[in-house]
Coordinates of C-alpha atoms and ligand atoms in Angstrom, one line a residue:
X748 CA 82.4 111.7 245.9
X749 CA 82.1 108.2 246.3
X750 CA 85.1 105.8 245.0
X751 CA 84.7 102.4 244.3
X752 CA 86.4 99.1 243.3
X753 CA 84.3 96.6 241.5
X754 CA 84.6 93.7 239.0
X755 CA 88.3 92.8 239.5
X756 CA 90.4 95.6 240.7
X757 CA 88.4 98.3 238.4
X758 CA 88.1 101.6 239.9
X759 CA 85.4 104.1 239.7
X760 CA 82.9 106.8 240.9
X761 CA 79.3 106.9 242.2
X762 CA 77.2 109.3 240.2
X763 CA 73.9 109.2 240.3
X764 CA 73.5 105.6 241.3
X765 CA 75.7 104.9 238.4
X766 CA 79.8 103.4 238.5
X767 CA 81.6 105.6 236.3
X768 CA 85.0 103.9 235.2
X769 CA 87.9 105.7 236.2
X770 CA 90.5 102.1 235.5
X771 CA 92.5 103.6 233.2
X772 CA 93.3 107.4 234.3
X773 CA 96.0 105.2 236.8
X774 CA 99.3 103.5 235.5
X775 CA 98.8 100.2 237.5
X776 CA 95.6 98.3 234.7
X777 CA 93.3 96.1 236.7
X778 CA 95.0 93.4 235.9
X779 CA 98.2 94.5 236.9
X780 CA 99.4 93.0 240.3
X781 CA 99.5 94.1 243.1
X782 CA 96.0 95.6 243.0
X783 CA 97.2 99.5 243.7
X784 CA 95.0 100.9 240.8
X785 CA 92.9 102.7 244.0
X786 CA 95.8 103.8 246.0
X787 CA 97.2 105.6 242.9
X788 CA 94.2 107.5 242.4
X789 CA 94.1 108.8 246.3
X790 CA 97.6 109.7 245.6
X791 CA 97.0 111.5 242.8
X792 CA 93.5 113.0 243.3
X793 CA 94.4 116.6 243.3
X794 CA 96.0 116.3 239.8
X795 CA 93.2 113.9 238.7
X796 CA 90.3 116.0 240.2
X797 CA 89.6 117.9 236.7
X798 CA 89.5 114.9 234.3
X799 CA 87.4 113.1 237.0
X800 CA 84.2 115.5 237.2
X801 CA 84.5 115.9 232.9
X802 CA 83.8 112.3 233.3
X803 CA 81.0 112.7 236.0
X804 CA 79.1 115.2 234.4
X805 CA 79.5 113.8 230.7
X806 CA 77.4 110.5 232.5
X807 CA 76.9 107.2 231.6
X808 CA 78.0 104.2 233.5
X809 CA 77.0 101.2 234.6
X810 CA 74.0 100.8 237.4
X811 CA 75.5 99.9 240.7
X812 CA 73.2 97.4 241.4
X813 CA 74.4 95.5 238.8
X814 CA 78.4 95.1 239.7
X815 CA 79.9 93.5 242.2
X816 CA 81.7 95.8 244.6
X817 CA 85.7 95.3 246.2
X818 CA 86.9 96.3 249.0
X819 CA 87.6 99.9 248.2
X820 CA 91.6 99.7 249.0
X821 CA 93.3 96.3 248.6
X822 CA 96.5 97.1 249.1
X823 CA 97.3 99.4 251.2
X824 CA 100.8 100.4 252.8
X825 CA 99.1 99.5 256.3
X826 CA 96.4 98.6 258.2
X827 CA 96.4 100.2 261.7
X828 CA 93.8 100.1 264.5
X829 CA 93.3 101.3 267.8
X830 CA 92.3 99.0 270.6
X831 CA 89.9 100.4 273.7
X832 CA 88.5 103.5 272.1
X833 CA 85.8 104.0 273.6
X834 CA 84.9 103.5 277.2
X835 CA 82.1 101.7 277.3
X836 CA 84.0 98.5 275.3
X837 CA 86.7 98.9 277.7
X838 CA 84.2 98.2 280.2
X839 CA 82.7 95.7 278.9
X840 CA 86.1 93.9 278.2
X841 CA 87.1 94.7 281.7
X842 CA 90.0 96.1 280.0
X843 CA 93.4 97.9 281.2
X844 CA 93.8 99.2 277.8
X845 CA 93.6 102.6 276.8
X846 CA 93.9 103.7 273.2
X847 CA 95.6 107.1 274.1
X848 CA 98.1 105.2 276.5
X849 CA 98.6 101.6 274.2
X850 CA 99.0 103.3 270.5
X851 CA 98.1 101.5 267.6
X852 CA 98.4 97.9 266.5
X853 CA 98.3 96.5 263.0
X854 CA 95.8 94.2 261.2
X855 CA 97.3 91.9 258.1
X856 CA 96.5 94.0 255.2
X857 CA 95.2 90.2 253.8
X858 CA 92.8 90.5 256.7
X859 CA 90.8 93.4 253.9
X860 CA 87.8 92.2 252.0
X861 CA 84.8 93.8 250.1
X862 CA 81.3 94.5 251.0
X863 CA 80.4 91.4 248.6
X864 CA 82.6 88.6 250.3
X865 CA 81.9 86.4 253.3
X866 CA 83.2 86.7 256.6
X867 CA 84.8 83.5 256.4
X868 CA 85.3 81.6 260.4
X869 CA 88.1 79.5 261.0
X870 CA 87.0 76.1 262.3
X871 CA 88.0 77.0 266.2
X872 CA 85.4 74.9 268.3
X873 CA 85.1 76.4 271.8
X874 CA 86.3 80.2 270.6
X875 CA 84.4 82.9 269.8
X876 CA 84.7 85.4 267.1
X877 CA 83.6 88.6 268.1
X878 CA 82.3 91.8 265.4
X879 CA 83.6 95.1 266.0
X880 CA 82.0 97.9 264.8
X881 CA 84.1 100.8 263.4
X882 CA 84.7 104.1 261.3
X883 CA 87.3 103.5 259.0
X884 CA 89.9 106.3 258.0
X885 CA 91.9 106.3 254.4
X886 CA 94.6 108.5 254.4
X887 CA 95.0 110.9 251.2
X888 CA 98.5 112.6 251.8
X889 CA 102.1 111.0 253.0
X890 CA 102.9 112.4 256.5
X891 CA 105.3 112.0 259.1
X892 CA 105.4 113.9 262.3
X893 CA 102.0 115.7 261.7
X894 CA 101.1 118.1 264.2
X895 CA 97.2 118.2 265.8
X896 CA 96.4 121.2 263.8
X897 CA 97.3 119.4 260.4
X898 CA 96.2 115.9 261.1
X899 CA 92.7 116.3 259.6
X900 CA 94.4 117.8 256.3
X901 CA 95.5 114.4 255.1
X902 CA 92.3 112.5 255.6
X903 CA 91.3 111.4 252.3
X904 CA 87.6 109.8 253.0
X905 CA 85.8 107.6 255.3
X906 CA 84.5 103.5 254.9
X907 CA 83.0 101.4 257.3
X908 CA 84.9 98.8 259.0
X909 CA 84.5 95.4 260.8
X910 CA 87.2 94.6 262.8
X911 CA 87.1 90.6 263.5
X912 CA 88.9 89.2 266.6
X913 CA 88.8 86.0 267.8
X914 CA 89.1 86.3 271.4
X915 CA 91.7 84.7 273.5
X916 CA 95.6 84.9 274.3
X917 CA 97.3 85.0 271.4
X918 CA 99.4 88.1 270.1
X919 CA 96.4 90.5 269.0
X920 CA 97.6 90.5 265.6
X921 CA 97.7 87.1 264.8
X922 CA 93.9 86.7 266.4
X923 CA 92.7 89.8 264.0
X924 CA 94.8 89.0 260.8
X925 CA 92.6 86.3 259.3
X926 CA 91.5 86.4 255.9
X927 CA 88.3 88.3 255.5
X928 CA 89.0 89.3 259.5
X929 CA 88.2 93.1 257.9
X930 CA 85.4 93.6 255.5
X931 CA 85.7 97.6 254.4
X932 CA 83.5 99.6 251.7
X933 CA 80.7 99.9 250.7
X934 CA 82.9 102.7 249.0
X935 CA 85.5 105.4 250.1
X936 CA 83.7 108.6 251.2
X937 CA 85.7 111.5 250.2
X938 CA 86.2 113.7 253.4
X939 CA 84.2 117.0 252.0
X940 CA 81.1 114.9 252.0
X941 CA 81.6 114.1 255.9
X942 CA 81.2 117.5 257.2
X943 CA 81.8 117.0 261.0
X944 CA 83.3 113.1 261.3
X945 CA 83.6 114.4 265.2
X946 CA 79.4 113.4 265.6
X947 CA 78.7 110.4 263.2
X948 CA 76.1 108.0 264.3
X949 CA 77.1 104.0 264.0
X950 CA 75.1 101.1 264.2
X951 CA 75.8 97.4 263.8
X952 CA 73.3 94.4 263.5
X953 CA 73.5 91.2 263.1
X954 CA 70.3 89.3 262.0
X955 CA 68.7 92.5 262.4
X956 CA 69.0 92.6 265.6
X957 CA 70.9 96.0 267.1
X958 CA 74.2 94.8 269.0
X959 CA 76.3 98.0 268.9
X960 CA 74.9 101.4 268.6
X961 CA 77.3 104.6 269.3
X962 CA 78.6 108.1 268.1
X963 CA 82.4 108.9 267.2
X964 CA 82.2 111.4 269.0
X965 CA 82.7 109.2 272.3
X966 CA 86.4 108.5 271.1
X967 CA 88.1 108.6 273.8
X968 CA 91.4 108.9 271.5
X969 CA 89.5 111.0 268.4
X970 CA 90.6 111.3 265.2
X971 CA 93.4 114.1 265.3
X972 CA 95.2 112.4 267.9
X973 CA 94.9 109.3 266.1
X974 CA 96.4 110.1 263.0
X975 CA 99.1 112.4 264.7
X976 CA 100.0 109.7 266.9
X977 CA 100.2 106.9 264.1
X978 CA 102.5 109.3 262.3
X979 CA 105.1 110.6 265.1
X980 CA 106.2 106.6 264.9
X981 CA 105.4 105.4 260.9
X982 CA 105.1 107.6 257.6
X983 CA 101.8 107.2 256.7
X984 CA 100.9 107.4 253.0
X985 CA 98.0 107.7 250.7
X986 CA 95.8 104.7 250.9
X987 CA 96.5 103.7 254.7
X988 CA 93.8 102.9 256.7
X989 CA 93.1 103.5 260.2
X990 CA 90.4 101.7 262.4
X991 CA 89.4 103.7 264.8
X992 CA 87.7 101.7 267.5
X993 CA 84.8 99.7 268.6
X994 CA 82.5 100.9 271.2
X995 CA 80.1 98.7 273.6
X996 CA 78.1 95.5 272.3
X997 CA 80.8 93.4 270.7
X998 CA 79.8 89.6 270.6
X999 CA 80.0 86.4 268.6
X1000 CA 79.1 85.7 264.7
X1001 CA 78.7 82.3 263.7
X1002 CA 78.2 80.9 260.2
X1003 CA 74.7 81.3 258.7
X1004 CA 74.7 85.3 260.2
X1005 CA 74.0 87.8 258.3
X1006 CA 75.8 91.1 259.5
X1007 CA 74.9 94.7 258.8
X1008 CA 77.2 97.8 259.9
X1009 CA 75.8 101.8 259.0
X1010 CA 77.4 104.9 259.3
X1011 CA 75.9 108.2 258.7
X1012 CA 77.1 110.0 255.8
X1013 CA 79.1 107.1 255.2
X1014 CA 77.0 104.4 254.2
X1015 CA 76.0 100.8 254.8
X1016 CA 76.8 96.8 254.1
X1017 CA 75.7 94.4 255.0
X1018 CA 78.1 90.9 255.1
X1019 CA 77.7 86.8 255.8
X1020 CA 79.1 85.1 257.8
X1021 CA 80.3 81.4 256.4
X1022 CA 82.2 78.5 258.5
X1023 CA 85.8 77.6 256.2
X1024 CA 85.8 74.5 254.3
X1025 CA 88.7 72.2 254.5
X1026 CA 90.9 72.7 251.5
Ligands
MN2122 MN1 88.9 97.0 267.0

């Protein structure tokens, strides 16, 4: 199944290129804030599971085309990342970092935005602002301690995932917390339609031109130890996302660019890029 957010803080499902409305089988309305409506629905998807797939198979809906898509989660619990995942980034970055020896880091969960907003640049003459291509994770089940074995049993779905950095000395999470710094979507994958996450082919372009090209399953950290080793040091609940990692041919954006990441059984989105105007 693919879950949605679209037209302020509604929720839904993808059926048949169709957004069936699911907004009002959660407690939180859309216009309740803070926007939880989707992370209510992970969290009760089990229960929920019947009443959704009446609605799927009775049809109707609106045609995606035709509404304008959120960022699937907006307010998640957290937002954590892993730095130097793959070994050809750290490379590249002539970097002493290692994702199984450094942990995770967080992103500002403000950093999230939707597959129809900008990335938005902060007017930084002489820096550069680098993409970073990535499979995103969203956690379905609250876990703390999670062994190996049962890691992959809390996975809710997939998204992709940009994870903007401006490069530089500053603490990590201050250069990657910027608003719009991580664009997520098109839509939540749930994880039954990603049969072996372990071999997914990524690619990101910008202007149509191919800049980082890879397969998950060069993870140096992969996706078990990931999620066990976020857990053995913070609960992780339903809705939490996890960036797993950028592999080789990270460079700059600038404002005018036009930036598509794909990933297979995922899907695809493609983003601008836009300079910030002075307020
Ligand atoms: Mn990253």
């Amino acid at each position: 199944m693919k879950l949605v957010s679209f037209e302020g803080n509604r929720i839904g499902a993808l059926r048949d290129g169709h957004v069936v409305d699911l907004s009002d089988l959660v407690p939180a309305d859309p216009g309740f804030w803070p926007p939880v409506g989707m992370v209510q629905l992970i969290a009760g998807f089990e229960r929920l599971t019947p009443e959704i797939d009446r609605r799927l198979a009775r049809g109707g809906g609106v045609p995606l085309e035709t509404v304008r898509l959120e960022a699937p989660v907006k307010w998640p619990n957290k937002l954590i990342a892993y730095p130097a995942n793959y070994q050809k980034h750290i490379e590249e970055m002539a970097s002493s970092n290692r994702a199984d020896k450094n942990a995770f880091f967080l992103k500002a969960n403000s950093s999230i935005s939707g597959p129809a907003d900008a990335i938005v640049l902060p007017d930084l003459p002489g820096r550069e602002i680098h993409h970073e291509c990535e499979l995103g994770i969203i956690i379905g089940r609250q876990g703390r301690h999670l062994a190996l074995s049962e890691a992959r049993s809390v996975i809710f779905g997939f998204c992709c995932l940009v994870d903007v950095v401006i490069r530089g000395n500053e603490e990590r999470v201050y250069r990657k917390s910027f608003d719009s710094f991580c664009p997520i979507g098109p839509w939540i994958v749930t994880a039954d339609e990603v049969p072996d996450p372990d071999n997914l082919e990524m690619e990101l372009r910008v202007n149509g031109e191919l800049r980082q090209k890879a397969n998950t399953r060069d993870l140096i950290y992969d996706i078990p130890h990931m999620i066990a080793g976020a857990s053995a040091a913070a609960t992780l609940f339903p809705g939490d996302i996890i960036a797993t990692g950028t592999p080789e041919g990270v460079g700059p954006i600038v404002s005018g660019d036009e930036l598509t990441i794909t990933i297979q059984n995922v899907g695809s989105m493609t983003l601008r890029v836009e300079k910030e105007t002075a307020k």
